[in-house]
């Protein structure tokens, strides 16, 4: 089946620094990828839709300048959390649409900002 | 009112029991319905994917969609401790890259 690789799986960073999370579709091309955020015991909240070669579409309430998304190729999208603060600590998950299997998710990245 | 409602549980059952998980939704435009399983600190894993109303079976899992009632179900037969996880329903309005709308997830605990 389709595989989406997300890296890193966990990261700890100091407040004020930036963190980049990568999402790769390994065996298919993904013109569109999605970035979610998940708080403990809560469901996934869509942050933005990442489109290859164009600007991402952000959901209402999500700060574009804080969560920078780049989708430079058909197999790679990156999410950069800029000037991270403790309230940005969360579980971030990407997904991509695969016509065979629906939406395939990465394994997630646990971000802790100290 | 949320677009998708799902009981967060937890739902505790003994090994071998039949498990019924459900979601209701309000948007009649939803046509694609999915069930995901998520283990702690992992990304969701697709279990079942159905289009419009009807049933779909895959091994111990059966998904049902009743669009007239805006109600979907996932049944797990002969439940196993390894089925203990959070089950998320998700749905989208159409083809292409329509965004998914998720339920809050139901935590299932299967005891040996």
PDB file of C-alpha atoms in Angstrom:
ATOM      1  CA  UNK A   1       0.000   0.000   0.000  1.00  0.00           C
ATOM      2  CA  UNK A   2       0.860   3.665  -0.134  1.00  0.00           C
ATOM      3  CA  UNK A   3       3.451   4.873   2.349  1.00  0.00           C
ATOM      4  CA  UNK A   4       3.971   8.347   3.747  1.00  0.00           C
ATOM      5  CA  UNK A   5       7.172   8.904   5.676  1.00  0.00           C
ATOM      6  CA  UNK A   6       7.325  11.662   8.258  1.00  0.00           C
ATOM      7  CA  UNK A   7      10.502  12.856   9.937  1.00  0.00           C
ATOM      8  CA  UNK A   8      11.470  13.408  12.680  1.00  0.00           C
ATOM      9  CA  UNK A   9       9.202  11.293  14.843  1.00  0.00           C
ATOM     10  CA  UNK A  10       9.901  13.471  17.845  1.00  0.00           C
ATOM     11  CA  UNK A  11      11.773  16.679  18.497  1.00  0.00           C
ATOM     12  CA  UNK A  12      12.515  18.854  21.511  1.00  0.00           C
ATOM     13  CA  UNK A  13      13.483  22.451  20.895  1.00  0.00           C
ATOM     14  CA  UNK A  14      14.050  25.604  22.864  1.00  0.00           C
ATOM     15  CA  UNK A  15      11.478  28.369  22.887  1.00  0.00           C
ATOM     16  CA  UNK A  16      12.142  30.856  20.097  1.00  0.00           C
ATOM     17  CA  UNK A  17      13.786  28.432  17.706  1.00  0.00           C
ATOM     18  CA  UNK A  18      12.351  26.982  14.497  1.00  0.00           C
ATOM     19  CA  UNK A  19      11.642  23.357  13.709  1.00  0.00           C
ATOM     20  CA  UNK A  20      11.184  21.729  10.302  1.00  0.00           C
ATOM     21  CA  UNK A  21       9.096  18.598   9.784  1.00  0.00           C
ATOM     22  CA  UNK A  22       9.306  16.623   6.543  1.00  0.00           C
ATOM     23  CA  UNK A  23       6.606  14.562   4.903  1.00  0.00           C
ATOM     24  CA  UNK A  24       7.437  12.310   1.961  1.00  0.00           C
ATOM     25  CA  UNK A  25       5.262  10.092  -0.203  1.00  0.00           C
ATOM     26  CA  UNK A  26       7.496   7.093  -0.867  1.00  0.00           C
ATOM     27  CA  UNK A  27       5.806   5.193  -3.659  1.00  0.00           C
ATOM     28  CA  UNK A  28       3.403   7.645  -5.211  1.00  0.00           C
ATOM     29  CA  UNK A  29       3.233  11.257  -6.248  1.00  0.00           C
ATOM     30  CA  UNK A  30       1.196  13.595  -4.107  1.00  0.00           C
ATOM     31  CA  UNK A  31       0.271  16.933  -5.614  1.00  0.00           C
ATOM     32  CA  UNK A  32      -1.642  17.684  -2.436  1.00  0.00           C
ATOM     33  CA  UNK A  33      -0.690  16.944   1.124  1.00  0.00           C
ATOM     34  CA  UNK A  34      -2.414  17.876   4.352  1.00  0.00           C
ATOM     35  CA  UNK A  35      -0.999  18.948   7.712  1.00  0.00           C
ATOM     36  CA  UNK A  36      -2.852  18.200  10.927  1.00  0.00           C
ATOM     37  CA  UNK A  37      -2.352  18.956  14.561  1.00  0.00           C
ATOM     38  CA  UNK A  38      -3.572  16.692  17.325  1.00  0.00           C
ATOM     39  CA  UNK A  39      -3.803  17.493  21.008  1.00  0.00           C
ATOM     40  CA  UNK A  40      -3.897  14.703  23.603  1.00  0.00           C
ATOM     41  CA  UNK A  41      -7.143  12.720  23.501  1.00  0.00           C
ATOM     42  CA  UNK A  42      -8.504  14.943  20.754  1.00  0.00           C
ATOM     43  CA  UNK A  43      -9.066  14.391  17.083  1.00  0.00           C
ATOM     44  CA  UNK A  44      -7.021  15.687  14.207  1.00  0.00           C
ATOM     45  CA  UNK A  45      -7.399  19.330  13.350  1.00  0.00           C
ATOM     46  CA  UNK A  46      -6.593  20.273   9.787  1.00  0.00           C
ATOM     47  CA  UNK A  47      -4.084  23.116   9.701  1.00  0.00           C
ATOM     48  CA  UNK A  48      -3.427  23.554   6.017  1.00  0.00           C
ATOM     49  CA  UNK A  49      -3.545  21.999   2.589  1.00  0.00           C
ATOM     50  CA  UNK A  50      -0.190  21.902   0.856  1.00  0.00           C
ATOM     51  CA  UNK A  51      -0.181  22.173  -2.935  1.00  0.00           C
ATOM     52  CA  UNK A  52       2.856  21.296  -5.026  1.00  0.00           C
ATOM     53  CA  UNK A  53       4.289  24.360  -6.702  1.00  0.00           C
ATOM     54  CA  UNK A  54       1.885  26.846  -5.152  1.00  0.00           C
ATOM     55  CA  UNK A  55       0.990  28.442  -1.854  1.00  0.00           C
ATOM     56  CA  UNK A  56      -0.597  26.419   0.883  1.00  0.00           C
ATOM     57  CA  UNK A  57      -4.198  26.959   1.896  1.00  0.00           C
ATOM     58  CA  UNK A  58      -4.534  27.547   5.608  1.00  0.00           C
ATOM     59  CA  UNK A  59      -7.561  26.830   7.762  1.00  0.00           C
ATOM     60  CA  UNK A  60      -9.183  29.614   9.677  1.00  0.00           C
ATOM     61  CA  UNK A  61      -7.267  30.527  12.800  1.00  0.00           C
ATOM     62  CA  UNK A  62      -3.960  29.022  11.684  1.00  0.00           C
ATOM     63  CA  UNK A  63      -1.135  31.551  11.468  1.00  0.00           C
ATOM     64  CA  UNK A  64       0.514  31.442   8.071  1.00  0.00           C
ATOM     65  CA  UNK A  65       3.682  33.161   9.239  1.00  0.00           C
ATOM     66  CA  UNK A  66       4.104  30.789  12.133  1.00  0.00           C
ATOM     67  CA  UNK A  67       3.483  27.542  10.298  1.00  0.00           C
ATOM     68  CA  UNK A  68       5.375  27.777   7.014  1.00  0.00           C
ATOM     69  CA  UNK A  69       4.552  25.115   4.464  1.00  0.00           C
ATOM     70  CA  UNK A  70       6.627  24.335   1.402  1.00  0.00           C
ATOM     71  CA  UNK A  71       5.657  21.732  -1.178  1.00  0.00           C
ATOM     72  CA  UNK A  72       8.590  21.897  -3.552  1.00  0.00           C
ATOM     73  CA  UNK A  73       8.175  18.526  -5.249  1.00  0.00           C
ATOM     74  CA  UNK A  74       5.543  15.875  -5.892  1.00  0.00           C
ATOM     75  CA  UNK A  75       6.879  13.747  -3.059  1.00  0.00           C
ATOM     76  CA  UNK A  76       7.915  16.225  -0.371  1.00  0.00           C
ATOM     77  CA  UNK A  77       6.119  18.748   1.796  1.00  0.00           C
ATOM     78  CA  UNK A  78       7.660  20.485   4.790  1.00  0.00           C
ATOM     79  CA  UNK A  79       6.127  22.244   7.766  1.00  0.00           C
ATOM     80  CA  UNK A  80       8.304  24.724   9.632  1.00  0.00           C
ATOM     81  CA  UNK A  81       7.168  25.912  13.029  1.00  0.00           C
ATOM     82  CA  UNK A  82       8.834  29.295  13.393  1.00  0.00           C
ATOM     83  CA  UNK A  83       9.735  30.914  16.700  1.00  0.00           C
ATOM     84  CA  UNK A  84       8.217  27.981  18.541  1.00  0.00           C
ATOM     85  CA  UNK A  85       6.683  28.460  21.967  1.00  0.00           C
ATOM     86  CA  UNK A  86       5.502  25.930  24.544  1.00  0.00           C
ATOM     87  CA  UNK A  87       1.897  26.273  23.355  1.00  0.00           C
ATOM     88  CA  UNK A  88       3.029  24.934  19.969  1.00  0.00           C
ATOM     89  CA  UNK A  89       3.886  21.629  21.608  1.00  0.00           C
ATOM     90  CA  UNK A  90       1.658  19.062  19.948  1.00  0.00           C
ATOM     91  CA  UNK A  91       1.515  16.046  17.677  1.00  0.00           C
ATOM     92  CA  UNK A  92       1.790  17.052  14.014  1.00  0.00           C
ATOM     93  CA  UNK A  93       0.694  14.628  11.295  1.00  0.00           C
ATOM     94  CA  UNK A  94       0.791  14.872   7.523  1.00  0.00           C
ATOM     95  CA  UNK A  95      -1.249  12.959   4.998  1.00  0.00           C
ATOM     96  CA  UNK A  96      -1.465  12.552   1.255  1.00  0.00           C
ATOM     97  CA  UNK A  97      -4.235  11.402  -1.017  1.00  0.00           C
ATOM     98  CA  UNK A  98      -3.561   8.146  -2.777  1.00  0.00           C
ATOM     99  CA  UNK A  99      -6.169   7.076  -5.291  1.00  0.00           C
ATOM    100  CA  UNK A 100      -5.861   3.439  -4.242  1.00  0.00           C
ATOM    101  CA  UNK A 101      -6.032   3.722  -0.509  1.00  0.00           C
ATOM    102  CA  UNK A 102      -7.727   6.987   0.195  1.00  0.00           C
ATOM    103  CA  UNK A 103      -5.760   9.250   2.500  1.00  0.00           C
ATOM    104  CA  UNK A 104      -2.503   7.844   3.864  1.00  0.00           C
ATOM    105  CA  UNK A 105      -1.004   9.360   6.988  1.00  0.00           C
ATOM    106  CA  UNK A 106       2.532   9.744   8.199  1.00  0.00           C
ATOM    107  CA  UNK A 107       3.518   8.392  11.594  1.00  0.00           C
ATOM    108  CA  UNK A 108       3.433  11.853  13.151  1.00  0.00           C
ATOM    109  CA  UNK A 109       5.925  14.156  14.846  1.00  0.00           C
ATOM    110  CA  UNK A 110       5.748  14.911  18.528  1.00  0.00           C
ATOM    111  CA  UNK A 111       7.031  18.428  19.112  1.00  0.00           C
ATOM    112  CA  UNK A 112       7.943  19.577  22.602  1.00  0.00           C
ATOM    113  CA  UNK A 113       8.998  23.179  23.077  1.00  0.00           C
ATOM    114  CA  UNK A 114      10.802  23.910  26.329  1.00  0.00           C
TER     115      UNK A 114
ATOM    116  CA  UNK B   1     -23.004  21.459  16.323  1.00  0.00           C
ATOM    117  CA  UNK B   2     -19.956  19.574  15.046  1.00  0.00           C
ATOM    118  CA  UNK B   3     -20.052  18.259  11.510  1.00  0.00           C
ATOM    119  CA  UNK B   4     -19.105  14.803  12.738  1.00  0.00           C
ATOM    120  CA  UNK B   5     -20.054  13.415  16.147  1.00  0.00           C
ATOM    121  CA  UNK B   6     -18.367  10.418  17.721  1.00  0.00           C
ATOM    122  CA  UNK B   7     -18.521   9.103  21.270  1.00  0.00           C
ATOM    123  CA  UNK B   8     -15.011   9.394  22.739  1.00  0.00           C
ATOM    124  CA  UNK B   9     -15.457   6.357  25.010  1.00  0.00           C
ATOM    125  CA  UNK B  10     -13.541   4.600  26.360  1.00  0.00           C
ATOM    126  CA  UNK B  11     -15.335   1.453  25.291  1.00  0.00           C
ATOM    127  CA  UNK B  12     -14.195  -1.597  27.239  1.00  0.00           C
ATOM    128  CA  UNK B  13     -14.993  -5.107  26.001  1.00  0.00           C
ATOM    129  CA  UNK B  14     -13.701  -8.621  26.700  1.00  0.00           C
ATOM    130  CA  UNK B  15     -11.677 -10.487  24.110  1.00  0.00           C
ATOM    131  CA  UNK B  16     -13.876 -12.126  21.491  1.00  0.00           C
ATOM    132  CA  UNK B  17     -16.705  -9.603  21.781  1.00  0.00           C
ATOM    133  CA  UNK B  18     -18.325  -7.890  18.823  1.00  0.00           C
ATOM    134  CA  UNK B  19     -17.575  -4.190  18.879  1.00  0.00           C
ATOM    135  CA  UNK B  20     -19.784  -1.525  17.375  1.00  0.00           C
ATOM    136  CA  UNK B  21     -18.375   1.946  16.742  1.00  0.00           C
ATOM    137  CA  UNK B  22     -20.513   4.744  15.342  1.00  0.00           C
ATOM    138  CA  UNK B  23     -20.471   8.254  13.969  1.00  0.00           C
ATOM    139  CA  UNK B  24     -23.203  10.648  12.971  1.00  0.00           C
ATOM    140  CA  UNK B  25     -22.778  13.601  10.678  1.00  0.00           C
ATOM    141  CA  UNK B  26     -24.718  16.626   9.565  1.00  0.00           C
ATOM    142  CA  UNK B  27     -23.326  17.458   6.116  1.00  0.00           C
ATOM    143  CA  UNK B  28     -25.366  15.667   3.454  1.00  0.00           C
ATOM    144  CA  UNK B  29     -22.619  16.376   0.911  1.00  0.00           C
ATOM    145  CA  UNK B  30     -20.338  13.749   2.450  1.00  0.00           C
ATOM    146  CA  UNK B  31     -19.937  10.809   0.114  1.00  0.00           C
ATOM    147  CA  UNK B  32     -16.686   9.146   1.125  1.00  0.00           C
ATOM    148  CA  UNK B  33     -16.433   7.524   4.511  1.00  0.00           C
ATOM    149  CA  UNK B  34     -13.378   6.138   6.199  1.00  0.00           C
ATOM    150  CA  UNK B  35     -12.407   4.448   9.420  1.00  0.00           C
ATOM    151  CA  UNK B  36      -8.912   4.863  10.808  1.00  0.00           C
ATOM    152  CA  UNK B  37      -7.195   3.126  13.686  1.00  0.00           C
ATOM    153  CA  UNK B  38      -4.671   5.094  15.692  1.00  0.00           C
ATOM    154  CA  UNK B  39      -2.328   3.651  18.251  1.00  0.00           C
ATOM    155  CA  UNK B  40      -0.870   5.932  20.877  1.00  0.00           C
ATOM    156  CA  UNK B  41       1.684   8.389  19.476  1.00  0.00           C
ATOM    157  CA  UNK B  42       1.300   7.052  15.943  1.00  0.00           C
ATOM    158  CA  UNK B  43      -0.350   8.320  12.792  1.00  0.00           C
ATOM    159  CA  UNK B  44      -3.811   7.021  11.814  1.00  0.00           C
ATOM    160  CA  UNK B  45      -3.930   3.813   9.771  1.00  0.00           C
ATOM    161  CA  UNK B  46      -6.688   3.347   7.203  1.00  0.00           C
ATOM    162  CA  UNK B  47      -8.978   0.395   7.993  1.00  0.00           C
ATOM    163  CA  UNK B  48     -11.975   0.796   5.724  1.00  0.00           C
ATOM    164  CA  UNK B  49     -12.944   3.105   2.877  1.00  0.00           C
ATOM    165  CA  UNK B  50     -16.481   3.199   1.494  1.00  0.00           C
ATOM    166  CA  UNK B  51     -18.350   5.298  -0.981  1.00  0.00           C
ATOM    167  CA  UNK B  52     -21.999   6.268  -0.455  1.00  0.00           C
ATOM    168  CA  UNK B  53     -24.404   3.951   1.348  1.00  0.00           C
ATOM    169  CA  UNK B  54     -24.010   0.236   1.895  1.00  0.00           C
ATOM    170  CA  UNK B  55     -21.841  -2.320   3.595  1.00  0.00           C
ATOM    171  CA  UNK B  56     -18.239  -3.342   3.113  1.00  0.00           C
ATOM    172  CA  UNK B  57     -16.496  -6.246   4.764  1.00  0.00           C
ATOM    173  CA  UNK B  58     -12.791  -6.916   5.190  1.00  0.00           C
ATOM    174  CA  UNK B  59     -11.828  -9.792   7.430  1.00  0.00           C
ATOM    175  CA  UNK B  60     -13.105  -9.107  10.934  1.00  0.00           C
ATOM    176  CA  UNK B  61     -14.154  -5.567  10.036  1.00  0.00           C
ATOM    177  CA  UNK B  62     -17.459  -4.448   8.528  1.00  0.00           C
ATOM    178  CA  UNK B  63     -18.273  -0.859   7.664  1.00  0.00           C
ATOM    179  CA  UNK B  64     -21.834   0.329   7.188  1.00  0.00           C
ATOM    180  CA  UNK B  65     -23.035   3.631   5.801  1.00  0.00           C
ATOM    181  CA  UNK B  66     -26.622   4.846   6.029  1.00  0.00           C
ATOM    182  CA  UNK B  67     -26.740   8.171   4.235  1.00  0.00           C
ATOM    183  CA  UNK B  68     -30.463   8.607   4.831  1.00  0.00           C
ATOM    184  CA  UNK B  69     -29.810   8.639   8.571  1.00  0.00           C
ATOM    185  CA  UNK B  70     -26.367  10.262   8.288  1.00  0.00           C
ATOM    186  CA  UNK B  71     -24.976   7.419  10.343  1.00  0.00           C
ATOM    187  CA  UNK B  72     -21.947   5.203   9.838  1.00  0.00           C
ATOM    188  CA  UNK B  73     -20.748   2.194  11.784  1.00  0.00           C
ATOM    189  CA  UNK B  74     -17.716  -0.015  12.114  1.00  0.00           C
ATOM    190  CA  UNK B  75     -18.136  -3.527  13.479  1.00  0.00           C
ATOM    191  CA  UNK B  76     -15.231  -5.589  14.741  1.00  0.00           C
ATOM    192  CA  UNK B  77     -15.856  -9.316  15.170  1.00  0.00           C
ATOM    193  CA  UNK B  78     -13.861 -11.553  17.497  1.00  0.00           C
ATOM    194  CA  UNK B  79     -12.114  -8.543  19.010  1.00  0.00           C
ATOM    195  CA  UNK B  80      -8.517  -9.001  20.127  1.00  0.00           C
ATOM    196  CA  UNK B  81      -6.367  -7.129  22.668  1.00  0.00           C
ATOM    197  CA  UNK B  82      -4.329  -5.884  19.716  1.00  0.00           C
ATOM    198  CA  UNK B  83      -7.463  -4.056  18.533  1.00  0.00           C
ATOM    199  CA  UNK B  84      -7.122  -1.730  21.530  1.00  0.00           C
ATOM    200  CA  UNK B  85      -6.634   1.675  19.970  1.00  0.00           C
ATOM    201  CA  UNK B  86      -8.510   4.847  19.096  1.00  0.00           C
ATOM    202  CA  UNK B  87     -10.835   4.531  16.118  1.00  0.00           C
ATOM    203  CA  UNK B  88     -11.490   7.641  14.079  1.00  0.00           C
ATOM    204  CA  UNK B  89     -14.230   8.076  11.541  1.00  0.00           C
ATOM    205  CA  UNK B  90     -13.544  10.496   8.719  1.00  0.00           C
ATOM    206  CA  UNK B  91     -15.471  11.693   5.713  1.00  0.00           C
ATOM    207  CA  UNK B  92     -15.183  13.941   2.713  1.00  0.00           C
ATOM    208  CA  UNK B  93     -17.541  15.521   0.248  1.00  0.00           C
ATOM    209  CA  UNK B  94     -16.143  14.403  -3.075  1.00  0.00           C
ATOM    210  CA  UNK B  95     -13.370  13.209  -5.300  1.00  0.00           C
ATOM    211  CA  UNK B  96     -10.078  14.926  -5.813  1.00  0.00           C
ATOM    212  CA  UNK B  97      -8.402  16.431  -2.828  1.00  0.00           C
ATOM    213  CA  UNK B  98     -11.311  17.228  -0.623  1.00  0.00           C
ATOM    214  CA  UNK B  99     -10.260  17.668   2.952  1.00  0.00           C
ATOM    215  CA  UNK B 100     -11.264  15.090   5.497  1.00  0.00           C
ATOM    216  CA  UNK B 101     -13.469  15.889   8.463  1.00  0.00           C
ATOM    217  CA  UNK B 102     -12.749  13.698  11.462  1.00  0.00           C
ATOM    218  CA  UNK B 103     -14.718  12.570  14.444  1.00  0.00           C
ATOM    219  CA  UNK B 104     -13.100  12.923  17.839  1.00  0.00           C
ATOM    220  CA  UNK B 105     -12.252   9.222  17.925  1.00  0.00           C
ATOM    221  CA  UNK B 106     -13.454   6.393  20.176  1.00  0.00           C
ATOM    222  CA  UNK B 107     -10.939   4.746  22.450  1.00  0.00           C
ATOM    223  CA  UNK B 108     -11.407   0.959  22.482  1.00  0.00           C
ATOM    224  CA  UNK B 109      -9.985  -1.309  25.168  1.00  0.00           C
ATOM    225  CA  UNK B 110     -10.139  -5.072  24.621  1.00  0.00           C
ATOM    226  CA  UNK B 111      -9.216  -7.026  27.715  1.00  0.00           C
ATOM    227  CA  UNK B 112      -7.788 -10.585  27.536  1.00  0.00           C
TER     228      UNK B 112
END
